[in-house]
PDB file of C-alpha atoms in Angstrom:
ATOM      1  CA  UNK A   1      -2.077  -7.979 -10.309  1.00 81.00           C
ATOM      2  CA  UNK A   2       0.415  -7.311 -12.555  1.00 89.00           C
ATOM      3  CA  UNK A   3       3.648  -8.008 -10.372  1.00 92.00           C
ATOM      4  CA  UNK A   4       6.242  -7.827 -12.999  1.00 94.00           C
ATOM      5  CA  UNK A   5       5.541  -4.378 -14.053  1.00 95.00           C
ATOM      6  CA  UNK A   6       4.976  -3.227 -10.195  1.00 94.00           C
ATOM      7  CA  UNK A   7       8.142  -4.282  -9.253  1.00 95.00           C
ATOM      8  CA  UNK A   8       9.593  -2.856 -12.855  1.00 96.00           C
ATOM      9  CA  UNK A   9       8.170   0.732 -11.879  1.00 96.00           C
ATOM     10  CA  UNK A  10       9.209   0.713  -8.860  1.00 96.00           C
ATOM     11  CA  UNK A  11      13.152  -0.372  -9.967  1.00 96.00           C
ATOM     12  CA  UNK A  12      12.689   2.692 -11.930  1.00 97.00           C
ATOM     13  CA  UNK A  13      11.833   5.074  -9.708  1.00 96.00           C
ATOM     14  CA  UNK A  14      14.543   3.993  -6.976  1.00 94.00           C
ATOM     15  CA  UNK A  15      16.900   4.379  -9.808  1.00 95.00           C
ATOM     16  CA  UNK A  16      15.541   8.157 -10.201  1.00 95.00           C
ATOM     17  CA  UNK A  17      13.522   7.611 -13.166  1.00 97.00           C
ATOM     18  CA  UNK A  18       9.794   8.688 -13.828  1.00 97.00           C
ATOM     19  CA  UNK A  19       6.832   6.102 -14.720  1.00 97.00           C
ATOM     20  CA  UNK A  20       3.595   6.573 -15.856  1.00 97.00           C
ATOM     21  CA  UNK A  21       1.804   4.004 -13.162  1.00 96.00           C
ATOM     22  CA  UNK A  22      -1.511   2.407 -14.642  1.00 95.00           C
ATOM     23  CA  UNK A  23      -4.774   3.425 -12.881  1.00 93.00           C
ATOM     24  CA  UNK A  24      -7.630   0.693 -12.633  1.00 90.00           C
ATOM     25  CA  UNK A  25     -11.103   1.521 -12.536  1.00 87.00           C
ATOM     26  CA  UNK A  26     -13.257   0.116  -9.996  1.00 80.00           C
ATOM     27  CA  UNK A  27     -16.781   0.329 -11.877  1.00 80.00           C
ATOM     28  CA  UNK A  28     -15.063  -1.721 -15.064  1.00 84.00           C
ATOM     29  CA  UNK A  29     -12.612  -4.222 -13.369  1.00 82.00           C
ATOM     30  CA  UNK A  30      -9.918  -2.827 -16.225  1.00 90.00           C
ATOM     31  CA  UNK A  31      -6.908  -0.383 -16.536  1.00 92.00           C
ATOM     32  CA  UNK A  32      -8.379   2.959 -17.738  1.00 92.00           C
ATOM     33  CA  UNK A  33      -6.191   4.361 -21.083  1.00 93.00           C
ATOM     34  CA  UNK A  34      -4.940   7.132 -19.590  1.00 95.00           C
ATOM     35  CA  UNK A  35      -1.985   6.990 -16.162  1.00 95.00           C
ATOM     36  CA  UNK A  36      -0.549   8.625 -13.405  1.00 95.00           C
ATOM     37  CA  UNK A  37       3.030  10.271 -14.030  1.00 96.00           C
ATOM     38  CA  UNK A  38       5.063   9.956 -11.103  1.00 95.00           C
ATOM     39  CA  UNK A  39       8.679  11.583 -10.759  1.00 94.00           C
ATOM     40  CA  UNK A  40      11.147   9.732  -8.404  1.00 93.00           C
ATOM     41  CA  UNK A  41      11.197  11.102  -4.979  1.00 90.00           C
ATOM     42  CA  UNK A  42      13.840  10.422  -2.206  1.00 87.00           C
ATOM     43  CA  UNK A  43      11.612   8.414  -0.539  1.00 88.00           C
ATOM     44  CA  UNK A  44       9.222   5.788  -1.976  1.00 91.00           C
ATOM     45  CA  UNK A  45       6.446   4.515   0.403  1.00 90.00           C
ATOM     46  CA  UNK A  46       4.763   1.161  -1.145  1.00 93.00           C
ATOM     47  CA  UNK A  47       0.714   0.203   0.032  1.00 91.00           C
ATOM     48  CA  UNK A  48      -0.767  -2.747  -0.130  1.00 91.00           C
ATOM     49  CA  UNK A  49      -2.680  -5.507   1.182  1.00 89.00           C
ATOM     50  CA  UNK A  50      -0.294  -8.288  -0.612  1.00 91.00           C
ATOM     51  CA  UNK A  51       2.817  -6.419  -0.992  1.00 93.00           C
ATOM     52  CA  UNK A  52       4.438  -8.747   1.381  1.00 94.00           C
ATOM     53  CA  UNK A  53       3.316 -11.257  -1.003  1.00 90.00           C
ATOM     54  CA  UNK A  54       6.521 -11.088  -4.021  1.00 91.00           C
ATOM     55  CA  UNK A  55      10.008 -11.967  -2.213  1.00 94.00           C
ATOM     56  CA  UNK A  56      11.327  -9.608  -5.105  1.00 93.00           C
ATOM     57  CA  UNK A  57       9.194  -6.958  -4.040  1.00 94.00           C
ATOM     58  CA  UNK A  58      10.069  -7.326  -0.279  1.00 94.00           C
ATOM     59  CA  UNK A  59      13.738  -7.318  -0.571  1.00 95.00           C
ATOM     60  CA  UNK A  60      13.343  -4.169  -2.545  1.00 95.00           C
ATOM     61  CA  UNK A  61      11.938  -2.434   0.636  1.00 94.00           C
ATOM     62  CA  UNK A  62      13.888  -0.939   3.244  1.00 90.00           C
ATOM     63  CA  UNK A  63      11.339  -0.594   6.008  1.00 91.00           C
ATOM     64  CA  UNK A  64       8.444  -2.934   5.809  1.00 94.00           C
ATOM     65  CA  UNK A  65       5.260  -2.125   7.876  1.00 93.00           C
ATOM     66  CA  UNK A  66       2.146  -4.335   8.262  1.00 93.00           C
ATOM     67  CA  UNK A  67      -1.282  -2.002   9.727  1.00 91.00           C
ATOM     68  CA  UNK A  68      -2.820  -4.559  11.597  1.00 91.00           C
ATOM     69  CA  UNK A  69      -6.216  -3.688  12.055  1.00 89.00           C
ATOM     70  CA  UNK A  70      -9.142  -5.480  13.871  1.00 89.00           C
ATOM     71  CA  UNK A  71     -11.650  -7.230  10.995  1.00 90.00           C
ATOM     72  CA  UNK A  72     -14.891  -5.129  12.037  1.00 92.00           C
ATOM     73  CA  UNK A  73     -12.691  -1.981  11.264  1.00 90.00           C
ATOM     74  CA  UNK A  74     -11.773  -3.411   8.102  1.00 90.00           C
ATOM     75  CA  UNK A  75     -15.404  -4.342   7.094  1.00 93.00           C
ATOM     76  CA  UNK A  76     -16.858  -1.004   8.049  1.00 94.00           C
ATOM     77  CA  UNK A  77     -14.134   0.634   5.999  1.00 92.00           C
ATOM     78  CA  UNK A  78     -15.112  -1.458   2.979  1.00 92.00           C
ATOM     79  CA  UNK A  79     -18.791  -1.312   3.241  1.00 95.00           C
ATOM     80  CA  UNK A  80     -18.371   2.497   3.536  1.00 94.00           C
ATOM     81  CA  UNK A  81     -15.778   3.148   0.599  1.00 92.00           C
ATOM     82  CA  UNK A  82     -17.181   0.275  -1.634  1.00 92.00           C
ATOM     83  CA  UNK A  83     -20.820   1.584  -1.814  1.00 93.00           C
ATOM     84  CA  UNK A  84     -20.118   5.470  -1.861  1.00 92.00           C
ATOM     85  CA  UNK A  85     -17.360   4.886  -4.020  1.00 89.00           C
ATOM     86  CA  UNK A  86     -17.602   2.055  -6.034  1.00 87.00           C
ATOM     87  CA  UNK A  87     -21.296   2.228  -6.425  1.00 88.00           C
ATOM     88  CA  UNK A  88     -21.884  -1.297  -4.791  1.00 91.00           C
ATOM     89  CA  UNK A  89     -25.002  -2.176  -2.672  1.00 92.00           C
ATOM     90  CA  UNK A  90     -25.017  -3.531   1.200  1.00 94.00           C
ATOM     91  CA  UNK A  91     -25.931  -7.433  -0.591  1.00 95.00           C
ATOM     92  CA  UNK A  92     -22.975  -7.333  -3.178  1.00 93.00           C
ATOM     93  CA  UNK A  93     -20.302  -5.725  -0.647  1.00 93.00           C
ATOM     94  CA  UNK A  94     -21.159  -8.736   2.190  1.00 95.00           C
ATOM     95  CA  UNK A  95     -21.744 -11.236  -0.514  1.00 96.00           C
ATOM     96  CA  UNK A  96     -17.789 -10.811  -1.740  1.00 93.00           C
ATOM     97  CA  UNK A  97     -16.540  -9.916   1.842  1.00 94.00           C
ATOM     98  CA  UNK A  98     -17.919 -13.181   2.647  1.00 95.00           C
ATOM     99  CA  UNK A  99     -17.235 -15.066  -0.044  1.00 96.00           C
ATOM    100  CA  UNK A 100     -13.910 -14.062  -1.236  1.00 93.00           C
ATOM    101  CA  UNK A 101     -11.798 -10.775   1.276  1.00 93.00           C
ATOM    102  CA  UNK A 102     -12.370 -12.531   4.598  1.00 94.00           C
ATOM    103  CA  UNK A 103     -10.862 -16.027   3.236  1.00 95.00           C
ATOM    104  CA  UNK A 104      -8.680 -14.441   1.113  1.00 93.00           C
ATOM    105  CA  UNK A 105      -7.436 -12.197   4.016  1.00 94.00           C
ATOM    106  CA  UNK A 106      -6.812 -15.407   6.050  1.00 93.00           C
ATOM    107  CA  UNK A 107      -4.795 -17.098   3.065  1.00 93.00           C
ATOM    108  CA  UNK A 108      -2.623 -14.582   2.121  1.00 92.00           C
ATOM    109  CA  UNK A 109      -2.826 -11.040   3.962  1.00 92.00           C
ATOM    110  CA  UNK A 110      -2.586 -12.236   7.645  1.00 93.00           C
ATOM    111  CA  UNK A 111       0.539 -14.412   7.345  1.00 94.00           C
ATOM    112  CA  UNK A 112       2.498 -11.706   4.980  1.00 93.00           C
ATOM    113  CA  UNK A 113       2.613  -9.436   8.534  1.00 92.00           C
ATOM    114  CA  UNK A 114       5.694 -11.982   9.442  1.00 94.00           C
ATOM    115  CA  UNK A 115       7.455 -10.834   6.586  1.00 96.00           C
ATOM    116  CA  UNK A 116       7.023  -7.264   8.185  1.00 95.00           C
ATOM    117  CA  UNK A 117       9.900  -5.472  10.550  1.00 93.00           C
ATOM    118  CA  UNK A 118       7.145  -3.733  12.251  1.00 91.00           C
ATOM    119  CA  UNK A 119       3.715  -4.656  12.873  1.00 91.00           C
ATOM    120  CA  UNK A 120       1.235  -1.658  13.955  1.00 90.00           C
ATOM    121  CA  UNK A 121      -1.369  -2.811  15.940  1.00 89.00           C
ATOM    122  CA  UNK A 122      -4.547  -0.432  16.102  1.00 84.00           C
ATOM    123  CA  UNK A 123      -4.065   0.414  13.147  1.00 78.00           C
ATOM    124  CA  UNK A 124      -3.660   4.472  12.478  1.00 78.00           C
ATOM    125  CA  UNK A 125      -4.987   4.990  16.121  1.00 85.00           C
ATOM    126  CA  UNK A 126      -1.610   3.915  17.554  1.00 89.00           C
ATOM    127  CA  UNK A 127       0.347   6.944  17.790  1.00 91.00           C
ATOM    128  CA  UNK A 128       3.232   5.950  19.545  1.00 92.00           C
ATOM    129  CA  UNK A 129       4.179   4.037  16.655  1.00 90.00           C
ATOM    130  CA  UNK A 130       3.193   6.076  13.778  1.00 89.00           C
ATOM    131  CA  UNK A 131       5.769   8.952  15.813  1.00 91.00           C
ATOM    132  CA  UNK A 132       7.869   5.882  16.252  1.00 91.00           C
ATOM    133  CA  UNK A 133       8.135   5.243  12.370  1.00 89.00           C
ATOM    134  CA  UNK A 134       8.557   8.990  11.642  1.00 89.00           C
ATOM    135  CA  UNK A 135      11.413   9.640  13.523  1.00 91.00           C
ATOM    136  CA  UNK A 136      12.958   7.100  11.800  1.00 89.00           C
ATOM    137  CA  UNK A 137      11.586   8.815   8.465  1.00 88.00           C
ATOM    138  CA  UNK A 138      13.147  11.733   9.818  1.00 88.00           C
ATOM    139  CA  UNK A 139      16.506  10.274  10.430  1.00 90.00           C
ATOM    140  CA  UNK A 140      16.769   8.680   7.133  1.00 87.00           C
ATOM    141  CA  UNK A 141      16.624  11.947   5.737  1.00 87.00           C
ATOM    142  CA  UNK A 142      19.014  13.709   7.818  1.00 88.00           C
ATOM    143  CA  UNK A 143      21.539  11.021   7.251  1.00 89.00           C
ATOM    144  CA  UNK A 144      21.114  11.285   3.441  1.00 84.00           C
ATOM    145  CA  UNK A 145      21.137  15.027   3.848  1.00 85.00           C
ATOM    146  CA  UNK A 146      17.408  15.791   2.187  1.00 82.00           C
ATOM    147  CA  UNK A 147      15.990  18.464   3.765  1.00 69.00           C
ATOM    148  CA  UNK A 148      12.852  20.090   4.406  1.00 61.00           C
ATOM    149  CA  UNK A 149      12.739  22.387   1.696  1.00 57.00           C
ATOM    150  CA  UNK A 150      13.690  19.490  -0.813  1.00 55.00           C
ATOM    151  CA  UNK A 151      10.880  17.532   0.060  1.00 59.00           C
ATOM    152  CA  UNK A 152       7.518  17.318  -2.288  1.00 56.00           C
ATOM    153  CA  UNK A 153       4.861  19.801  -0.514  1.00 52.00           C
ATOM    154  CA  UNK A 154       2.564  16.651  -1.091  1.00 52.00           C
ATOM    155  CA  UNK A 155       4.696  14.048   1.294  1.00 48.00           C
TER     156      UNK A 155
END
């Protein structure tokens, strides 16, 4: 991971300028050559499993949300993404679940959700508070006057 220029990207974009964000390539373990070009947008919605992780990066976040989600959901979703994906086989997928996500998870993932303001539990199945965190999406932009027809037709 390279923190330092995650956390310099995304200083740039909250101060309404444009990055071109590395992409990393999944079959290598490397940055491809070529990158994404992002333009600021009002709102900026971080992902990741160790976000929580950088006190710089935290404090930079307005709203922090951990998706808890139960671990067989989590290995299903792997096995599935990392061998259509990825290209992986059943043996290699378990081997590092084993081996190195699962402990990993414990060490670092599962105690970053205290750092969160709101924990989701179920995951994306719990609706009342995914409509929960969108009304407060919602208010956030009425209060800073963005409106509908402002917003990116991909948010």
């Amino acid at each position: 991971f390279d923190w330092d220029e995650f956390i310099r990207h995304l200083k740039l974009l909250k101060e309404g300028k444009p990055i071109d964000q590395p992409i990393y390539n999944f079959h290598t373990y490397a940055r491809m050559e070529e990158t994404l070009h992002l333009e600021p947008r009002p709102l900026i919605i971080v992902e990741g499993i160790l976000v929580f992780e950088k006190e710089d990066l935290r404090n930079m976040m307005d709203i922090r949300l951990f998706v808890d989600t139960d671990s067989d959901v989590r290995l299903m979703r792997r096995l599935e993404r990392d061998m259509r994906e990825r290209g992986r086989s059943l043996e290699s997928v378990l081997h590092q679940y084993t081996e190195t996500v699962r402990p990993m998870h414990s060490q670092f993932v599962e105690p970053s959700k205290y750092f969160a303001h709101v924990i989701l539990p179920g995951g994306g199945e719990n609706r009342i508070a995914i409509d929960m965190i969108l009304s407060r999406i919602h208010s956030w932009f009425r209060q800073n006057k963005i409106f509908e027809s402002e917003i990116d037709p991909q948010f």
